[in-house]
Amino acid sequence: MRMTWAAALLLLVGRAGRAQVETQYPGTAGSIIPIGESAWSATAGRTVGSGNSVLLAEAGWPGISFTFLHGADERTDWGARVNFNYKYMNTDTNLTGVDLQVPYRLRMTNDQDSSFGVVLQASPGVTLYSNNGSAQFGFALPLGVVLGTRVSDTVTLDAGMDIPVLLSITNPFGVVFGPLFGVGGEYLVDRNIAVTARIRVGPEVSLNHTGSDSQVGVQTLIGVAYNMR
């Protein structure tokens, strides 16, 4: 009997030791996500992580987009993005276009594993819209800042500001800009897959040789991010 109780005690101690070493939390049913492998983000207040490569597909208003992000180091991401837009510059103007961009993200906070993070981002590129039978060509420089906080092991909520900027060269010559404010979030399905969502609302101001105009701009996007690691 004493040997039986001793064996049981050793077994319990061994299991407790392994639980302390293997600090993990559950993801989806049947999966386990080690802490540290979840400290990446495609849209919220963290970067994708040094050496990681992430594919992000989003759809909603004003179109659909496909993004590739690579972690140059723990604080910096760069990549490529193509946007297919069925509305003009986040408004309800019925112009179709395409953006080719080079996104850049910089995490301002020090600790990638922290529950709070701040990321600055820019996406310079070129824009082409079909405008009344001719083409509008321009250079884009969207800027933004995102503040994210992890409310649980799998959920990150964020608030952000984006400033779409378009310098139109042809048809017409002018500039379109305006700050968009809103919130978003990410849900980590497992260590490599996250569901993203965000909404931004604000004024979009256009200035050109014909005068000025202002409309309400809206971004409402839902996406899926895959970390190829």
Short mmCIF file of N, CA, C and O in Angstrom, two decimals, residues 16 68 105 151 206:
data_model
loop_
_atom_site.label_atom_id
_atom_site.label_comp_id
_atom_site.label_asym_id
_atom_site.label_seq_id
_atom_site.Cartn_x
_atom_site.Cartn_y
_atom_site.Cartn_z
N ALA A 16 2.67 17.68 -12.71
CA ALA A 16 2.70 19.10 -12.34
C ALA A 16 3.94 19.78 -12.89
O ALA A 16 3.90 20.91 -13.37
N PHE A 68 0.87 40.17 -48.62
CA PHE A 68 1.97 39.34 -48.14
C PHE A 68 2.82 40.19 -47.20
O PHE A 68 3.21 41.31 -47.55
N ARG A 105 5.35 48.08 -41.78
CA ARG A 105 4.80 48.18 -40.43
C ARG A 105 5.96 48.22 -39.42
O ARG A 105 6.90 47.44 -39.53
N VAL A 151 -7.02 40.72 -25.02
CA VAL A 151 -7.98 40.55 -23.93
C VAL A 151 -8.05 39.09 -23.49
O VAL A 151 -8.61 38.79 -22.43
N SER A 206 -11.48 65.75 -51.47
CA SER A 206 -10.78 65.78 -52.77
C SER A 206 -10.60 67.23 -53.20
O SER A 206 -11.54 68.04 -53.11
#
